[in-house]
Coordinates of C-alpha atoms and ligand atoms in Angstrom, one line a residue:
M1 CA -31.8 19.0 38.0
S2 CA -28.8 18.2 35.8
V3 CA -28.1 20.3 32.7
F4 CA -28.7 17.2 30.5
R5 CA -32.1 16.5 32.1
R6 CA -33.1 20.1 31.9
L7 CA -32.2 20.4 28.2
L8 CA -33.9 17.1 27.4
S9 CA -37.1 18.0 29.2
K10 CA -37.2 21.4 27.4
R11 CA -36.9 19.8 24.0
Q12 CA -39.0 16.7 24.8
P13 CA -42.0 16.4 22.5
D14 CA -45.3 14.8 23.7
P15 CA -44.4 11.1 23.9
S16 CA -47.9 9.7 23.5
G17 CA -48.9 7.6 20.5
R18 CA -45.3 6.8 19.4
R19 CA -43.7 3.6 18.0
W20 CA -40.7 2.9 20.2
L21 CA -37.3 1.9 19.2
F22 CA -34.5 0.8 21.6
V23 CA -31.2 2.4 20.5
P24 CA -28.3 0.7 22.0
Y25 CA -25.0 2.5 22.9
D26 CA -23.5 1.6 19.5
Q27 CA -26.3 2.6 17.2
L28 CA -26.3 6.4 17.7
S29 CA -27.3 7.4 14.2
D30 CA -30.5 8.8 12.6
N31 CA -29.2 8.0 9.1
M32 CA -30.0 4.3 9.3
G33 CA -33.0 2.2 10.3
P34 CA -36.4 3.6 11.3
L35 CA -35.0 6.9 12.5
S36 CA -33.8 7.6 9.0
R37 CA -37.1 7.2 7.2
E38 CA -40.0 7.3 9.7
D39 CA -41.6 10.6 10.7
P40 CA -39.8 11.8 13.9
R41 CA -43.2 12.9 15.3
T42 CA -44.4 9.3 15.3
L43 CA -41.2 7.8 16.9
G44 CA -39.9 7.4 20.4
I45 CA -36.5 6.1 21.3
V46 CA -35.3 4.3 24.5
L47 CA -31.7 5.1 25.5
V48 CA -30.2 3.2 28.4
E49 CA -27.3 4.4 30.6
N50 CA -26.3 1.2 32.3
T51 CA -23.8 0.9 35.2
W52 CA -24.3 -2.9 35.0
K53 CA -22.7 -2.9 31.6
A54 CA -19.9 -0.6 32.7
A55 CA -19.2 -2.9 35.7
R56 CA -18.7 -6.0 33.5
R57 CA -15.1 -5.0 32.8
P58 CA -12.6 -2.4 33.8
Y59 CA -13.3 -0.3 30.6
H60 CA -11.0 2.6 29.9
K61 CA -12.5 5.9 31.3
Q62 CA -12.1 7.4 27.8
K63 CA -14.5 4.8 26.4
L64 CA -17.0 5.5 29.2
G65 CA -16.7 9.2 28.5
L66 CA -17.1 8.8 24.8
I67 CA -20.2 6.6 25.0
L68 CA -21.9 8.6 27.7
T69 CA -21.3 11.9 26.0
N70 CA -22.4 10.7 22.7
L71 CA -25.5 9.0 24.1
R72 CA -26.6 12.1 25.9
H73 CA -25.9 14.4 22.9
F74 CA -27.8 11.9 20.7
A75 CA -30.8 12.1 23.1
L76 CA -30.8 15.9 22.7
E77 CA -30.3 15.8 19.0
Q78 CA -33.2 13.4 18.5
A79 CA -35.6 15.4 20.9
E80 CA -34.7 18.5 18.8
R81 CA -35.9 16.6 15.7
G82 CA -39.2 15.8 17.3
V83 CA -38.4 12.2 18.4
A84 CA -39.6 11.4 21.9
V85 CA -36.8 10.3 24.1
R86 CA -37.0 7.9 27.0
H87 CA -33.7 8.1 28.8
V88 CA -33.3 5.3 31.4
V89 CA -30.7 4.9 34.0
A90 CA -30.3 1.2 34.8
N91 CA -28.1 -1.2 36.8
A92 CA -29.3 -4.5 35.4
P93 CA -29.2 -6.4 32.1
Y94 CA -30.7 -4.4 29.3
R95 CA -33.7 -6.8 28.9
T96 CA -34.6 -6.1 32.5
A97 CA -34.7 -2.4 31.9
L98 CA -36.6 -2.8 28.7
K99 CA -39.1 -5.3 30.1
Q100 CA -40.2 -2.8 32.7
L101 CA -41.1 -0.3 30.0
G102 CA -43.2 -2.8 28.0
P103 CA -46.6 -2.2 29.7
E104 CA -46.2 1.6 29.1
L105 CA -44.6 1.7 25.7
G106 CA -46.0 -1.3 24.0
S107 CA -43.8 -3.3 21.6
I108 CA -40.3 -2.1 21.1
R109 CA -38.0 -2.6 18.1
V110 CA -34.2 -2.7 18.0
M111 CA -31.8 -3.1 15.2
M112 CA -30.0 -6.4 15.6
P113 CA -27.2 -5.6 18.0
A114 CA -23.6 -5.9 16.7
E115 CA -22.3 -7.1 20.1
R116 CA -23.1 -10.7 20.7
E117 CA -23.1 -10.0 24.4
L118 CA -26.1 -7.6 23.9
R119 CA -27.9 -10.0 21.5
V120 CA -27.7 -12.8 24.1
D121 CA -28.9 -10.5 26.8
L122 CA -31.9 -9.4 24.8
Q123 CA -32.9 -12.7 23.3
P124 CA -35.2 -13.9 26.2
L125 CA -37.2 -10.7 25.8
V126 CA -37.4 -11.2 22.1
D127 CA -38.6 -14.8 22.7
A128 CA -41.2 -13.5 25.1
G129 CA -42.5 -11.1 22.5
G130 CA -41.5 -7.9 24.4
L131 CA -38.9 -6.8 21.8
E132 CA -38.5 -7.2 18.1
F133 CA -35.1 -7.6 16.3
I134 CA -35.1 -5.8 13.0
S135 CA -32.1 -5.8 10.6
H136 CA -29.1 -3.7 11.4
E137 CA -28.5 -1.3 8.5
G138 CA -25.0 -0.2 9.4
W139 CA -23.1 -2.9 7.6
L140 CA -21.8 -2.7 4.1
T141 CA -22.0 -6.3 3.2
T142 CA -24.4 -9.2 3.9
S143 CA -23.8 -12.7 5.3
E144 CA -24.8 -14.0 1.9
Q145 CA -22.0 -12.1 0.2
F146 CA -19.6 -13.5 2.9
G147 CA -20.9 -17.0 2.3
R148 CA -20.5 -16.7 -1.5
S149 CA -17.0 -15.2 -1.2
A150 CA -15.8 -18.1 0.9
K151 CA -17.0 -21.2 -1.0
K152 CA -15.2 -24.0 0.7
A153 CA -14.3 -22.0 3.8
P154 CA -13.5 -22.1 6.7
P155 CA -10.7 -21.3 6.8
W156 CA -11.7 -17.8 5.8
R157 CA -9.4 -15.3 4.1
M158 CA -9.9 -11.5 4.1
D159 CA -8.3 -11.2 0.7
A160 CA -10.8 -13.6 -0.9
F161 CA -13.7 -11.8 0.8
Y162 CA -12.4 -8.4 -0.3
R163 CA -11.7 -9.4 -3.9
Y164 CA -15.3 -10.8 -4.1
V165 CA -16.9 -7.7 -2.6
R166 CA -15.0 -5.4 -4.8
R167 CA -16.2 -7.3 -7.9
D168 CA -19.7 -7.8 -6.5
T169 CA -20.3 -4.2 -5.6
G170 CA -18.3 -2.6 -8.4
I171 CA -16.5 -0.4 -5.8
L172 CA -13.2 1.0 -7.2
M173 CA -13.8 -1.0 -10.4
E174 CA -14.0 0.1 -14.0
K175 CA -15.6 -2.1 -16.7
G176 CA -15.1 -5.1 -14.5
K177 CA -11.4 -4.3 -13.9
P178 CA -9.9 -2.9 -10.7
V179 CA -9.1 0.8 -10.9
G180 CA -5.3 1.1 -11.2
G181 CA -4.9 -2.4 -12.6
K182 CA -4.9 -4.3 -9.3
L183 CA -7.1 -5.0 -6.4
S184 CA -4.6 -4.3 -3.7
F185 CA -1.7 -1.8 -3.3
D186 CA -0.7 -3.4 0.1
V187 CA 2.9 -4.2 -0.9
E188 CA 3.6 -0.6 -1.9
N189 CA 2.2 0.7 1.4
R190 CA 5.1 -0.2 3.7
L191 CA 7.2 2.9 4.2
A192 CA 8.7 3.7 7.6
W193 CA 8.1 7.3 8.8
R194 CA 11.1 9.5 9.7
G195 CA 9.3 12.8 10.4
D196 CA 8.5 13.9 6.9
P197 CA 5.7 14.7 6.0
P198 CA 4.9 15.9 9.5
A199 CA 2.2 13.9 11.3
P200 CA -1.1 15.8 11.6
E201 CA -1.9 17.3 14.9
V202 CA -4.9 15.4 16.5
P203 CA -8.0 17.6 16.7
T204 CA -9.6 18.7 19.9
F205 CA -13.3 19.2 20.7
P206 CA -15.2 21.7 22.8
V207 CA -15.9 20.8 26.5
D208 CA -19.5 21.6 27.0
P209 CA -21.8 21.3 30.1
I210 CA -22.9 17.8 28.9
K211 CA -19.3 16.6 28.8
R212 CA -18.6 18.2 32.2
E213 CA -21.6 16.3 33.7
V214 CA -20.4 13.1 32.2
V215 CA -17.0 13.7 33.9
E216 CA -18.6 14.3 37.2
L217 CA -20.5 11.1 36.8
I218 CA -17.4 9.1 36.0
E219 CA -15.4 10.7 38.8
S220 CA -18.1 10.1 41.3
R221 CA -19.3 6.6 40.3
L222 CA -16.9 5.1 37.9
N223 CA -13.6 6.5 39.1
H224 CA -12.2 3.0 39.8
H225 CA -12.0 2.4 36.0
P226 CA -8.5 2.7 34.6
G227 CA -7.1 5.2 32.0
Q228 CA -6.9 8.9 31.5
L229 CA -10.0 10.8 30.7
D230 CA -9.2 13.6 28.2
L231 CA -12.4 15.6 27.5
H232 CA -10.8 17.6 24.7
R233 CA -10.2 14.4 22.7
I234 CA -13.8 13.2 22.9
P235 CA -15.9 14.0 19.8
G236 CA -19.3 14.1 21.6
T237 CA -21.8 15.6 19.1
K238 CA -22.8 14.8 15.6
S239 CA -20.9 17.8 14.4
D240 CA -17.8 16.8 16.3
A241 CA -17.9 13.5 14.5
Q242 CA -18.0 15.4 11.2
Q243 CA -15.1 17.5 12.3
L244 CA -13.0 14.4 13.0
W245 CA -13.9 13.0 9.7
S246 CA -13.1 16.2 7.8
W247 CA -9.7 16.2 9.6
A248 CA -9.1 12.6 8.6
K249 CA -10.0 13.3 5.0
S250 CA -7.8 16.3 4.6
K251 CA -4.9 15.6 6.9
C252 CA -4.6 11.9 7.1
L253 CA -5.9 10.1 4.0
P254 CA -3.5 11.7 1.5
N255 CA -0.6 10.0 3.2
F256 CA -2.6 7.0 4.6
G257 CA -1.4 4.3 2.2
P258 CA 2.4 4.6 2.2
Y259 CA 2.7 5.0 6.0
Q260 CA 0.0 2.5 6.9
D261 CA 2.5 0.2 8.7
A262 CA 4.7 2.8 10.2
M263 CA 4.9 3.4 14.0
S264 CA 6.3 6.3 16.0
K265 CA 6.8 7.4 19.5
G266 CA 6.0 10.9 18.4
S267 CA 2.5 10.1 17.2
S268 CA 0.1 7.3 18.1
S269 CA -1.9 7.6 14.9
L270 CA 0.5 9.1 12.3
F271 CA -1.8 9.1 9.2
H272 CA -4.4 6.8 10.5
T273 CA -7.9 8.4 10.8
R274 CA -8.9 7.6 14.5
I275 CA -12.5 7.1 13.3
S276 CA -12.9 3.5 14.6
A277 CA -14.5 4.5 17.9
L278 CA -17.1 6.6 16.1
L279 CA -17.7 4.1 13.3
N280 CA -18.4 1.4 15.9
I281 CA -21.0 3.5 17.7
H282 CA -22.3 4.7 14.3
R283 CA -21.7 8.4 14.9
L284 CA -20.0 8.0 11.5
L285 CA -21.6 5.5 9.1
P286 CA -19.4 3.2 7.0
V287 CA -21.5 3.9 3.9
D288 CA -21.0 7.6 4.2
I289 CA -17.3 7.2 4.8
M290 CA -17.0 5.0 1.8
D291 CA -19.0 7.4 -0.5
D292 CA -16.8 10.3 0.7
V293 CA -13.5 8.5 0.1
L294 CA -14.6 7.3 -3.3
G295 CA -15.6 10.9 -4.2
I296 CA -12.4 12.7 -3.2
D297 CA -9.1 13.0 -5.0
L298 CA -6.5 10.8 -3.3
P299 CA -3.5 8.9 -4.4
L300 CA -4.8 5.4 -5.4
P301 CA -2.6 3.5 -2.9
S302 CA -4.1 5.6 -0.1
K303 CA -7.7 5.4 -1.4
E304 CA -7.5 1.6 -2.0
G305 CA -5.6 1.0 1.3
F306 CA -8.3 2.8 3.3
I307 CA -11.2 1.2 1.5
R308 CA -9.7 -2.3 2.1
Q309 CA -9.8 -1.5 5.9
V310 CA -13.4 -0.4 6.0
L311 CA -15.0 -2.6 3.3
G312 CA -12.6 -5.5 3.7
W313 CA -11.2 -6.0 7.2
R314 CA -14.0 -4.4 9.3
E315 CA -16.8 -6.3 7.5
F316 CA -14.8 -9.5 7.3
V317 CA -14.1 -9.7 11.1
H318 CA -17.7 -9.1 11.8
H319 CA -18.8 -11.9 9.5
V320 CA -16.3 -14.3 11.0
H321 CA -17.6 -13.5 14.5
V322 CA -21.2 -14.1 13.6
A323 CA -20.4 -17.3 11.6
T324 CA -18.5 -18.8 14.5
D325 CA -20.9 -17.5 17.2
G326 CA -18.1 -15.6 18.8
F327 CA -15.6 -18.4 18.2
R328 CA -17.8 -20.9 20.1
N329 CA -18.2 -23.0 17.0
L330 CA -14.8 -23.8 15.5
P331 CA -13.9 -26.4 12.8
S332 CA -11.1 -27.5 15.1
G333 CA -13.5 -28.3 17.9
D334 CA -15.3 -26.0 20.3
P335 CA -13.2 -24.2 22.8
S336 CA -14.0 -23.8 26.5
I337 CA -16.0 -20.8 27.5
V338 CA -14.8 -18.6 30.3
S339 CA -17.4 -18.3 33.1
L340 CA -16.9 -14.6 33.9
P341 CA -16.0 -11.5 31.9
G342 CA -12.2 -11.2 32.0
D343 CA -10.4 -8.2 33.5
G344 CA -7.3 -8.6 31.3
G345 CA -5.1 -8.9 34.3
Y346 CA -6.5 -5.9 36.1
A347 CA -6.9 -7.7 39.5
R348 CA -3.3 -8.9 39.6
W349 CA -1.9 -5.5 38.6
A350 CA -4.2 -3.5 40.9
G351 CA -3.9 -5.9 43.8
K352 CA -7.7 -6.1 44.2
P353 CA -10.5 -7.9 42.3
W354 CA -12.5 -6.0 39.7
P355 CA -15.9 -5.4 41.4
H356 CA -18.2 -7.2 38.9
K357 CA -21.3 -6.5 41.0
S358 CA -24.1 -8.8 40.1
L359 CA -23.7 -10.3 36.6
G360 CA -27.3 -11.6 36.8
D361 CA -27.8 -14.8 34.7
H362 CA -25.5 -13.5 32.0
P363 CA -22.0 -14.1 33.3
D364 CA -20.4 -15.5 30.1
G365 CA -16.8 -14.3 29.5
G366 CA -16.2 -15.5 26.0
A367 CA -14.5 -18.3 24.1
K368 CA -11.0 -19.4 25.1
P369 CA -9.3 -21.0 22.1
S370 CA -5.5 -21.3 22.3
F371 CA -4.1 -23.1 19.2
L372 CA -0.5 -22.6 20.3
G373 CA -1.3 -23.3 24.0
G374 CA -0.4 -19.9 25.4
A375 CA -1.7 -19.7 29.0
S376 CA 0.5 -17.3 30.9
P377 CA -0.9 -14.2 32.6
L378 CA -0.5 -10.8 31.0
P379 CA 2.5 -9.0 32.5
P380 CA 1.9 -5.8 34.4
A381 CA 3.8 -3.9 31.7
Y382 CA 0.4 -3.9 29.8
W383 CA -1.1 -2.0 32.7
G384 CA 1.6 0.7 32.6
E385 CA 4.4 -0.7 34.7
K386 CA 7.7 0.1 32.9
S387 CA 9.4 -3.0 31.4
G388 CA 12.5 -1.4 29.9
L389 CA 11.3 -2.5 26.4
N390 CA 10.8 0.9 24.9
C391 CA 8.4 -0.1 22.1
L392 CA 6.1 -1.8 24.6
D393 CA 6.3 1.0 27.2
Q394 CA 5.6 3.8 24.8
I395 CA 2.7 2.1 23.1
V396 CA 1.1 1.0 26.4
S397 CA 1.5 4.5 27.7
D398 CA -0.3 5.9 24.6
V399 CA -3.1 3.4 25.1
W400 CA -3.7 4.3 28.8
N401 CA -3.5 8.0 27.9
E402 CA -5.8 7.9 24.9
G403 CA -7.7 4.5 24.6
Y404 CA -6.3 4.4 21.1
G405 CA -3.5 3.0 19.1
H406 CA -3.3 2.2 15.4
H407 CA -3.3 -1.2 13.8
I408 CA 0.4 -2.0 13.6
T409 CA 1.1 -1.1 17.2
R410 CA -1.7 -3.4 18.3
L411 CA -0.7 -6.2 16.0
M412 CA 3.1 -6.1 15.7
V413 CA 4.0 -4.9 19.2
L414 CA 1.3 -5.6 21.7
A415 CA -0.2 -8.9 20.3
N416 CA 3.2 -10.0 18.9
L417 CA 5.0 -9.6 22.3
A418 CA 2.2 -11.3 24.2
T419 CA 2.3 -14.2 21.7
L420 CA 6.0 -14.5 22.0
L421 CA 5.6 -14.6 25.8
E422 CA 2.9 -17.4 25.6
V423 CA 0.3 -15.1 27.2
S424 CA -3.2 -16.5 27.3
P425 CA -5.0 -15.3 24.1
R426 CA -8.2 -14.8 26.1
E427 CA -6.6 -12.7 28.8
L428 CA -5.0 -10.6 26.0
T429 CA -8.3 -10.2 24.3
D430 CA -9.9 -9.0 27.5
W431 CA -7.1 -6.5 27.9
F432 CA -7.6 -5.2 24.4
W433 CA -11.4 -5.0 25.1
V434 CA -10.9 -2.9 28.2
A435 CA -8.0 -0.8 27.1
Y436 CA -9.3 0.5 23.7
A437 CA -12.2 2.9 23.2
D438 CA -13.3 1.2 20.0
A439 CA -13.5 -2.4 21.4
Y440 CA -16.6 -4.5 21.2
D441 CA -16.8 -8.3 21.1
W442 CA -17.4 -8.6 17.3
V443 CA -14.3 -6.7 16.5
V444 CA -11.9 -7.3 19.3
E445 CA -12.2 -11.1 19.4
P446 CA -11.5 -11.8 15.8
N447 CA -8.6 -9.3 15.8
V448 CA -7.0 -10.7 18.9
L449 CA -8.0 -14.4 18.9
G450 CA -8.1 -14.9 15.1
M451 CA -5.4 -12.6 14.0
G452 CA -3.1 -11.2 16.7
T453 CA -2.4 -14.5 18.5
F454 CA -3.2 -17.3 16.1
A455 CA -5.4 -18.7 18.9
T456 CA -7.8 -20.1 16.3
G457 CA -5.0 -21.6 14.1
D458 CA -5.4 -20.9 10.4
L459 CA -9.1 -20.0 10.7
M460 CA -8.5 -16.3 9.6
T461 CA -4.8 -16.0 8.8
T462 CA -2.3 -18.4 7.2
K463 CA 0.4 -17.9 9.8
P464 CA 1.0 -16.3 13.2
Y465 CA 1.8 -12.6 13.0
V466 CA 5.0 -12.7 15.0
A467 CA 8.2 -10.7 14.4
G468 CA 11.5 -9.9 16.0
A469 CA 13.2 -6.7 16.8
A470 CA 14.3 -6.1 13.1
Y471 CA 10.7 -5.5 12.1
I472 CA 10.0 -3.1 15.0
N473 CA 13.2 -1.2 14.3
R474 CA 12.4 -1.0 10.5
M475 CA 8.9 0.2 10.9
G476 CA 9.2 2.3 14.1
D477 CA 11.5 4.7 15.9
Y478 CA 11.2 3.3 19.5
C479 CA 14.6 1.6 19.3
E480 CA 16.4 5.0 19.0
T481 CA 15.8 5.7 22.7
C482 CA 15.8 2.2 24.0
L483 CA 18.3 0.7 26.5
F484 CA 18.4 -2.3 24.2
D485 CA 20.0 -2.5 20.7
P486 CA 17.7 -4.0 18.0
K487 CA 20.8 -5.3 16.2
G488 CA 22.5 -6.6 19.3
N489 CA 21.1 -7.3 22.8
C490 CA 17.3 -6.7 22.2
P491 CA 15.6 -9.7 23.7
I492 CA 12.7 -9.6 21.2
A493 CA 14.9 -11.1 18.5
D494 CA 15.7 -14.1 20.8
L495 CA 12.0 -14.4 21.9
Y496 CA 11.1 -14.7 18.2
W497 CA 13.6 -17.6 17.6
A498 CA 12.5 -19.2 20.9
F499 CA 8.9 -19.0 19.8
L500 CA 9.6 -20.7 16.5
A501 CA 11.6 -23.4 18.2
R502 CA 8.9 -24.2 20.8
H503 CA 6.3 -24.4 18.1
E504 CA 8.4 -26.1 15.4
S505 CA 6.2 -29.2 15.2
L506 CA 3.1 -27.1 14.6
L507 CA 4.6 -24.6 12.2
K508 CA 7.2 -26.5 10.2
S509 CA 4.7 -27.6 7.5
N510 CA 3.3 -24.1 7.1
P511 CA 4.2 -23.1 3.5
R512 CA 4.4 -19.4 4.5
L513 CA 7.0 -20.2 7.1
R514 CA 9.2 -22.6 5.1
M515 CA 12.1 -20.2 4.7
I516 CA 12.2 -19.1 8.3
M517 CA 11.8 -22.6 9.7
A518 CA 14.7 -23.7 7.4
T519 CA 16.8 -20.9 8.9
L520 CA 15.8 -22.0 12.4
R521 CA 17.0 -25.5 11.7
K522 CA 20.4 -24.1 10.8
R523 CA 20.6 -22.0 14.0
K524 CA 23.4 -23.2 16.2
A525 CA 22.5 -25.2 19.3
S526 CA 24.2 -22.8 21.6
L527 CA 22.1 -19.9 20.2
R528 CA 18.9 -21.9 20.5
S529 CA 19.5 -22.7 24.1
R530 CA 20.4 -19.1 24.8
D531 CA 17.1 -18.1 23.1
E532 CA 15.3 -20.3 25.6
V533 CA 17.1 -18.8 28.5
V534 CA 16.3 -15.3 27.3
F535 CA 12.6 -16.3 26.9
H536 CA 12.4 -17.5 30.5
T537 CA 14.4 -14.6 31.9
V538 CA 12.2 -12.0 30.1
R539 CA 9.0 -13.8 30.8
N540 CA 9.7 -14.2 34.5
G541 CA 11.1 -10.7 34.8
L542 CA 8.0 -9.1 33.1
M543 CA 5.6 -11.3 35.1
E544 CA 7.2 -9.9 38.3
G545 CA 6.9 -6.4 37.0
L546 CA 10.7 -5.9 36.8
L547 CA 12.4 -3.2 34.7
L548 CA 14.6 -5.2 32.4
S549 CA 18.0 -4.0 31.3
P550 CA 20.7 -5.6 29.1
R551 CA 22.6 -6.7 32.3
D552 CA 19.7 -9.2 33.0
L553 CA 20.3 -11.1 29.8
P554 CA 22.9 -13.8 29.1
G555 CA 25.9 -12.6 27.0
R556 CA 26.3 -13.8 23.4
Ligands
LIG1 C1 -4.8 -7.0 18.2 C2 -5.8 -6.1 17.5 C3 -6.9 -5.6 18.2 C4 -7.9 -4.8 17.5 N1 -9.0 -4.4 18.2 C5 -9.9 -3.6 17.6 C6 -11.0 -3.1 18.3 O1 -11.3 -3.5 19.4 N2 -11.9 -2.3 17.6 C7 -11.7 -1.9 16.4 O2 -12.5 -1.1 15.8 N3 -10.6 -2.3 15.7 C8 -9.7 -3.1 16.3 N4 -8.6 -3.5 15.6 C9 -8.4 -3.1 14.2 C10 -7.6 -1.9 13.9 O3 -6.4 -1.9 14.6 C11 -8.4 -0.6 14.4 O4 -9.7 -0.6 13.8 C12 -7.7 0.7 13.9 O5 -6.4 0.7 14.5 C13 -8.5 1.9 14.4 O6 -7.8 3.0 14.2 P1 -8.1 4.0 13.0 O7 -9.6 4.4 13.1 O8 -7.1 5.1 13.1 O9 -7.9 3.1 11.8 P2 -7.5 3.4 10.3 O10 -6.2 2.8 10.1 O11 -7.6 4.8 9.9 O12 -8.5 2.5 9.4 C14 -9.8 2.9 9.1 C15 -10.9 2.0 9.6 O13 -10.8 0.7 9.1 C16 -11.3 -0.2 10.1 N5 -10.4 -1.3 10.3 C17 -9.1 -1.4 9.9 N6 -8.6 -2.6 10.2 C18 -9.6 -3.3 10.9 C19 -9.6 -4.6 11.5 N7 -8.6 -5.4 11.5 N8 -10.8 -4.9 12.1 C20 -11.8 -4.1 12.1 N9 -11.8 -2.8 11.5 C21 -10.7 -2.5 10.9 C22 -11.6 0.5 11.3 O14 -12.9 0.8 11.4 C23 -10.8 1.8 11.1 O15 -11.3 2.9 11.8 C24 -7.6 -4.4 16.2 C25 -6.5 -4.8 15.5 C26 -5.6 -5.7 16.2 C27 -4.4 -6.2 15.4
LIG2 S1 15.4 -2.4 20.9 FE1 14.0 -4.0 21.1 S2 12.8 -3.6 23.0 FE2 13.9 -1.7 22.4 S3 12.4 -0.6 21.2 FE3 13.6 -1.8 19.8 S4 12.5 -3.7 19.5 FE4 11.7 -2.7 21.3

């Protein structure tokens, strides 16, 4: 018998006469919902370890390790509290696994799943009366607040939502006025980082027998998944989660604000907190995080900057996802829906298809909007083949080593470059979904489709987040060791101009792009045709998996 099973059966209380709750992989908290207020001796929880779910996409091994370790520790923690635990191993949709338990356990409740994919899976069982959705208590804001903040929207704007919520909740407000005199310190929070103050060392966590068994499971049954599995970097228990949060509060948050947009090859997180993966599975609760941050002494730009991320961005993207039914209902017209979960280009890179196994009657692979028309495949560089573009190579390497990267590397390098290369926004979304340990449909789809690629037009942002080499050089240090020169032969500058030229008719009336489009119009014809040649050379080279060098590009 495995250590996990032995420990669980030792702690397991008598399961008879309990009211049962299904706890999905991303609701691992006893500080919200029925687990937080009902007597543990009256409760039972169902936890499902599901290879069917893992097989839907080539998820990073670090994500599998994180979820399985936390799920098993959560089972043990709850049994210790006196909650009966039904730990099920399944290889089928969740509703199939739960339906089989119905005759034995009676009616089962579940907090409304955050992932649309899981809601859709469970709905038939809810309709048949075998499962009851109750409200999800992990969110900080309601859809009513979102609706009230938006008035005539869509389009939706995070700033309007955030301003509304700050006023409505009184968070960081004094006598109706924002603390510090303004609602956002964003413009002050744009320093590059050149090594001082030193970036905090990322914490490690104990490797216990539960983790070791999870690794054995991954190595024996899920070893075809990509990415490095680093056990020491997995916070697996409730106390590990607290340890990560304590580290974030003391080592990261004091410098969080000023260096929020900085990037470095020396540190994949700099002063970012790395808590997203734990927030999204509710090992850390947004409400506790907010209370803590409001209660500690921090420079205001850091405090406000961080609160804007959790109270603003995180809540906002979730509301947009729900309001559009996962971007299926768009004001510009409904996009097509992909028939299978995407692999983000895995099959092309690996030279073999991703073994989906049986997808049952639930094969949907998500909405496929593409406002700018990008439809190219994702280059193998995103799977770790060297491209010669140092910013891309370093960041991709960090992602496959850790399943993590901070916001600016995701937005201004990975999504930016893919957009400049006309990559399919859906394929890029699927890549982000599989490559990052914190990715779930409600958060990855708005961030990539809505924000990173402008695939939904101005639904969430006023303009595409695209930039040339000057931005990457200003905010990061990758250029120092690159074959290319950001002020000379770096192709990203040319890709940027080529992008603006290709989409001139769509972008020229955008008020936020007026200046840059005027500069484009003044750009010499010879340079514009060179931009186009560079675009084709770089795109074709990267698609073929070539290592680019300055020699491959036309001279100026
Ligand atoms: C293209 C792209 C893809 C992304 N995909 C994901 C994803 O799959 N999962 C995910 O959790 N975040 C995603 N984000 C948002 C953001 O990049 C991550 O939440 C953040 O980098 C996580 O690192 P951290 O915990 O160190 O964040 P910190 O910088 O320390 O921020 C604190 C917290 O704020 C929240 N937050 C900040 N920005 C966002 C945002 N835009 N959307 C949602 N939450 C936010 C996160 O919970 C984060 O943990 C994506 C952003 C982009 C541009
Ligand atoms: S020179 Fe260009 S390709 Fe190289 S790191 Fe800088 S921005 Fe990236």
